[in-house]
XYZ file of C-alpha atoms in Angstrom:
302
model
C 0.000 0.000 0.000
C 1.438 3.358 -1.000
C 2.086 5.925 1.700
C 0.305 9.295 1.311
C 2.460 12.026 -0.124
C 2.493 15.265 1.856
C 1.702 18.529 0.099
C 5.212 19.809 0.721
C 6.851 16.755 -0.737
C 4.411 16.744 -3.641
C 5.089 20.350 -4.703
C 8.808 19.834 -4.275
C 8.683 16.701 -6.348
C 6.696 18.387 -9.067
C 9.239 21.216 -9.196
C 12.088 18.730 -9.441
C 10.286 16.742 -12.113
C 8.900 19.485 -14.314
C 11.132 22.438 -13.399
C 13.514 21.776 -16.252
C 10.646 22.301 -18.700
C 9.667 25.706 -17.289
C 11.422 28.689 -18.931
C 13.874 30.328 -16.537
C 12.056 33.673 -16.680
C 8.955 32.056 -15.089
C 10.770 30.231 -12.285
C 10.738 31.814 -8.844
C 13.635 29.677 -7.585
C 16.187 31.243 -9.975
C 17.603 34.600 -8.813
C 17.431 37.512 -11.232
C 19.720 40.552 -11.365
C 18.656 42.918 -14.166
C 21.439 44.898 -15.839
C 21.144 48.533 -16.957
C 23.824 49.877 -19.290
C 24.733 53.525 -18.642
C 27.091 54.579 -21.407
C 28.321 57.719 -23.107
C 28.817 61.399 -22.404
C 26.324 62.777 -19.876
C 24.053 65.672 -20.815
C 23.428 67.498 -24.084
C 26.463 67.354 -26.337
C 24.636 69.495 -28.905
C 20.898 70.215 -29.327
C 20.538 67.571 -32.028
C 22.680 64.957 -30.286
C 21.782 64.511 -26.618
C 23.904 62.354 -24.390
C 22.916 60.352 -21.330
C 20.267 62.042 -19.173
C 17.712 61.189 -16.509
C 14.932 61.510 -19.092
C 16.669 58.904 -21.232
C 17.387 56.333 -18.510
C 14.574 56.804 -15.965
C 12.239 54.211 -17.499
C 15.072 51.700 -17.850
C 15.939 52.072 -14.177
C 12.294 51.743 -13.141
C 11.899 48.596 -15.240
C 15.040 47.098 -13.725
C 13.973 47.708 -10.133
C 10.470 46.379 -10.892
C 11.771 43.123 -12.408
C 10.046 40.039 -11.022
C 12.216 37.996 -8.608
C 14.997 40.596 -8.723
C 17.572 40.098 -5.972
C 19.619 43.177 -6.927
C 20.209 45.595 -9.802
C 23.489 45.829 -11.725
C 24.762 48.945 -13.499
C 27.240 48.529 -16.369
C 28.903 51.950 -16.522
C 31.084 53.335 -19.283
C 31.108 57.145 -19.173
C 33.771 59.882 -19.157
C 31.381 62.333 -17.495
C 29.598 65.451 -18.628
C 26.769 67.421 -17.034
C 27.001 67.490 -13.210
C 23.267 68.140 -13.015
C 22.227 65.085 -15.057
C 24.837 62.959 -13.285
C 23.422 63.860 -9.881
C 19.806 63.389 -11.032
C 20.603 59.855 -12.233
C 22.466 59.140 -8.981
C 19.476 60.340 -6.917
C 17.014 58.251 -8.943
C 19.117 55.113 -8.431
C 19.254 55.678 -4.674
C 15.526 56.440 -4.465
C 14.570 53.261 -6.336
C 17.005 51.165 -4.298
C 15.422 52.425 -1.070
C 11.878 51.985 -2.386
C 12.400 48.416 -3.636
C 14.906 47.489 -0.907
C 17.347 46.072 -3.442
C 21.161 46.289 -3.402
C 22.855 47.929 -6.373
C 26.173 46.855 -7.886
C 28.108 49.008 -10.371
C 30.550 47.493 -12.865
C 32.981 49.911 -14.494
C 33.969 49.074 -18.045
C 36.464 51.413 -19.768
C 35.736 54.576 -17.778
C 33.726 55.835 -14.829
C 35.168 59.324 -14.519
C 33.786 62.635 -13.291
C 29.995 62.410 -13.760
C 30.379 58.747 -14.693
C 31.920 58.094 -11.290
C 29.186 60.156 -9.628
C 26.621 57.770 -11.132
C 28.677 54.753 -9.996
C 28.437 56.111 -6.444
C 24.723 55.353 -6.637
C 25.666 51.695 -6.180
C 26.274 49.948 -2.860
C 29.411 48.356 -4.297
C 31.639 49.337 -7.235
C 33.654 46.788 -9.236
C 36.123 47.483 -12.036
C 38.669 45.956 -14.372
C 42.383 46.457 -13.605
C 42.570 48.677 -16.720
C 39.414 50.685 -15.990
C 39.802 54.434 -15.470
C 38.135 55.616 -12.262
C 37.889 58.956 -10.475
C 38.353 62.475 -11.871
C 36.409 64.002 -8.990
C 36.529 67.600 -10.123
C 34.884 70.243 -12.301
C 36.191 71.536 -15.629
C 35.147 74.213 -18.078
C 36.827 75.891 -21.006
C 36.501 78.269 -23.912
C 38.526 79.930 -26.662
C 39.656 83.487 -27.320
C 39.016 84.748 -30.855
C 39.363 88.509 -30.322
C 42.720 88.745 -32.124
C 41.538 86.531 -34.970
C 38.505 88.660 -35.803
C 40.713 91.747 -35.840
C 42.973 90.141 -38.442
C 40.103 89.244 -40.750
C 38.444 92.631 -40.364
C 35.436 91.657 -38.271
C 34.077 94.078 -35.676
C 32.340 92.614 -32.633
C 29.055 94.358 -31.753
C 27.384 93.176 -28.567
C 24.514 94.771 -26.648
C 23.555 93.643 -23.144
C 21.475 94.618 -20.144
C 23.256 93.362 -17.041
C 26.853 94.005 -16.092
C 28.018 90.408 -16.461
C 25.661 89.146 -19.158
C 28.479 88.825 -21.709
C 31.077 87.348 -19.372
C 33.545 84.930 -20.967
C 32.429 85.913 -24.468
C 35.076 84.256 -26.701
C 35.198 87.295 -29.006
C 36.091 89.720 -26.188
C 39.303 89.979 -24.140
C 39.300 87.823 -21.017
C 38.221 89.652 -17.856
C 39.945 88.503 -14.599
C 36.742 89.233 -12.686
C 34.769 86.906 -14.945
C 37.352 84.161 -14.437
C 37.155 84.568 -10.653
C 33.371 84.240 -10.727
C 33.524 81.080 -12.835
C 36.129 79.538 -10.522
C 33.908 80.294 -7.515
C 31.022 78.533 -9.257
C 33.231 75.549 -10.008
C 34.329 75.355 -6.359
C 30.687 75.257 -5.259
C 29.859 72.416 -7.647
C 33.077 70.608 -6.676
C 32.086 70.776 -2.988
C 28.735 69.138 -3.832
C 30.545 66.388 -5.740
C 32.932 65.750 -2.836
C 30.049 65.579 -0.362
C 28.222 63.048 -2.554
C 31.302 60.808 -2.808
C 31.905 60.985 0.947
C 28.275 60.122 1.693
C 28.420 57.189 -0.713
C 31.822 55.719 0.058
C 32.143 56.706 3.723
C 34.915 55.009 5.652
C 35.989 53.040 2.587
C 37.809 56.121 1.259
C 41.541 56.017 1.948
C 44.340 58.476 1.384
C 44.687 62.221 1.454
C 41.599 64.183 0.436
C 43.691 66.659 -1.530
C 44.667 63.750 -3.752
C 41.296 61.982 -3.877
C 39.412 65.125 -4.857
C 42.040 66.785 -7.036
C 40.407 65.722 -10.310
C 43.059 63.028 -10.811
C 42.009 59.608 -12.105
C 43.495 56.152 -11.637
C 43.557 52.620 -13.024
C 41.250 50.074 -11.420
C 43.717 48.548 -8.969
C 44.736 51.915 -7.543
C 41.090 52.992 -7.319
C 40.464 49.946 -5.097
C 43.447 50.833 -2.899
C 42.066 54.376 -2.538
C 38.590 53.123 -1.678
C 36.973 54.610 -4.771
C 36.113 51.065 -5.914
C 35.468 47.971 -3.821
C 37.188 45.232 -5.807
C 38.426 44.009 -9.150
C 35.767 41.896 -10.827
C 33.539 41.490 -13.869
C 29.755 41.427 -13.856
C 29.285 37.723 -14.618
C 31.802 36.428 -12.095
C 30.766 38.735 -9.271
C 27.043 38.072 -9.633
C 27.588 34.324 -9.870
C 29.663 34.505 -6.719
C 26.893 36.350 -4.897
C 23.788 34.597 -6.258
C 24.936 31.285 -7.690
C 25.750 29.943 -11.136
C 22.108 29.973 -12.257
C 21.598 33.714 -11.714
C 19.885 35.388 -14.657
C 21.166 38.790 -15.792
C 18.699 40.187 -18.341
C 19.759 43.483 -19.923
C 17.115 46.190 -19.587
C 17.357 48.190 -22.807
C 15.368 50.760 -24.731
C 12.944 49.408 -27.362
C 14.535 48.617 -30.708
C 13.232 47.674 -34.111
C 11.393 49.231 -37.029
C 8.411 50.593 -35.087
C 10.451 52.248 -32.355
C 12.789 53.721 -34.961
C 9.871 55.228 -36.874
C 8.407 56.667 -33.698
C 11.706 58.320 -32.787
C 11.975 59.846 -36.254
C 8.407 61.113 -36.275
C 8.778 63.550 -33.390
C 11.246 65.801 -31.627
C 14.733 66.801 -32.699
C 15.177 63.574 -34.644
C 12.418 64.587 -37.051
C 14.029 67.963 -37.604
C 17.339 66.298 -38.397
C 15.746 63.841 -40.825
C 13.953 66.633 -42.700
C 17.157 68.556 -43.261
C 20.075 66.176 -42.963
C 22.590 68.441 -44.629
C 21.790 71.314 -42.271
C 22.547 69.033 -39.319
C 25.968 67.984 -40.596
C 27.945 70.837 -38.946
C 26.203 70.169 -35.657
C 26.926 66.453 -35.914
C 30.573 67.103 -36.712
C 30.972 69.415 -33.717
C 29.184 66.882 -31.544
C 31.516 64.103 -32.674
C 34.589 66.243 -32.021
C 33.371 67.280 -28.555
C 32.525 63.705 -27.630
C 35.902 62.495 -28.850
C 37.687 65.213 -26.876
C 35.932 64.190 -23.649
C 36.823 60.517 -24.102
C 40.379 61.377 -25.139
C 41.107 62.930 -21.741
C 41.190 59.419 -20.342
C 43.238 57.864 -23.116
C 40.399 56.414 -25.175
C-alpha cells in the first residue's frame, strides 16, 4: 500500500520533475539581477545629439527595479562624465529606487567611470572594475577659446549689446576679464564641494588616502582605485554576480525598445524629425558633436 504524499513533498517533487521544462524567466527559484547599461557622455552634447540624461534612462531604471524575482540591480557603466546636473539626477534616482524596492545595487565599471560617470557609480552599494578601468576624476572643468585677435585680423568688428553688467562674461570674441574668471572659478568650487560631499556620503569610511589627492580631479587605473577606496574590488559582472547569487543567476539586460516601429516613432517627433527633414543642415552640428565627444573621451586615453 502506498504511503500518502504530503503537500510539501508533492510540490517539491513536481518542481524537481517538471522544473527543467519551465522557462527560466517564469521560475521563482532562480535569482534575477537585471542589468542597466549607462554609457556615453552625460548631458546634451549638442541640441541635435543629446547624451545620457535622466529623461533617457529613468524608465530603464524603473523597469530594472520592478523586475520580477529581482535580488539586486546591476549597473554597467562606461562614461567619461559630462553634465554634473544630469549625473546627480541619475544618482538620486538610483538611490531612491534602491530604497523603495529594498534592493542592493552593484556598479561594474567598463572602460571609464570618470567625473559624472563616477558620480553615477556612487549610486551603487558596491563598485567593481577591471584592472585597466579608469576611475575617479572628482573635479569640475570648463573651457573656452579666445578669438578677439583673430577677428581683428580678418576685419570683423564685434558688436554686442547687453542689459546686465556680467551678461556677456567669458564671451570668446572679447578679451578675457579677470573678474569673470574669478566668478567662474567660484562657481566651479561650489559644484566641486557638492561632488565631494556626494562621494563621501556614498563611500564613507571606505575612502583612503589624502583628500587633496582623492578630490584633485586626478584619475586612476582600477587597482589603484580599489586601494584608494573609490572602488570595492576588481571583478567582472558575470563572475561577481555568480559569486553572490549562484551559477544559475539570470542577468537580463534592460534596454530601450529597438526595431522598425520604435525607430519610426523616434523619427516622427522631436529633434530627430528635424534632423531627418534637413540632414545636410545638421551635418555641422553632428561634426561638432563628434569632435566634442571624442575630446571628452580622449582625456582618459580612449
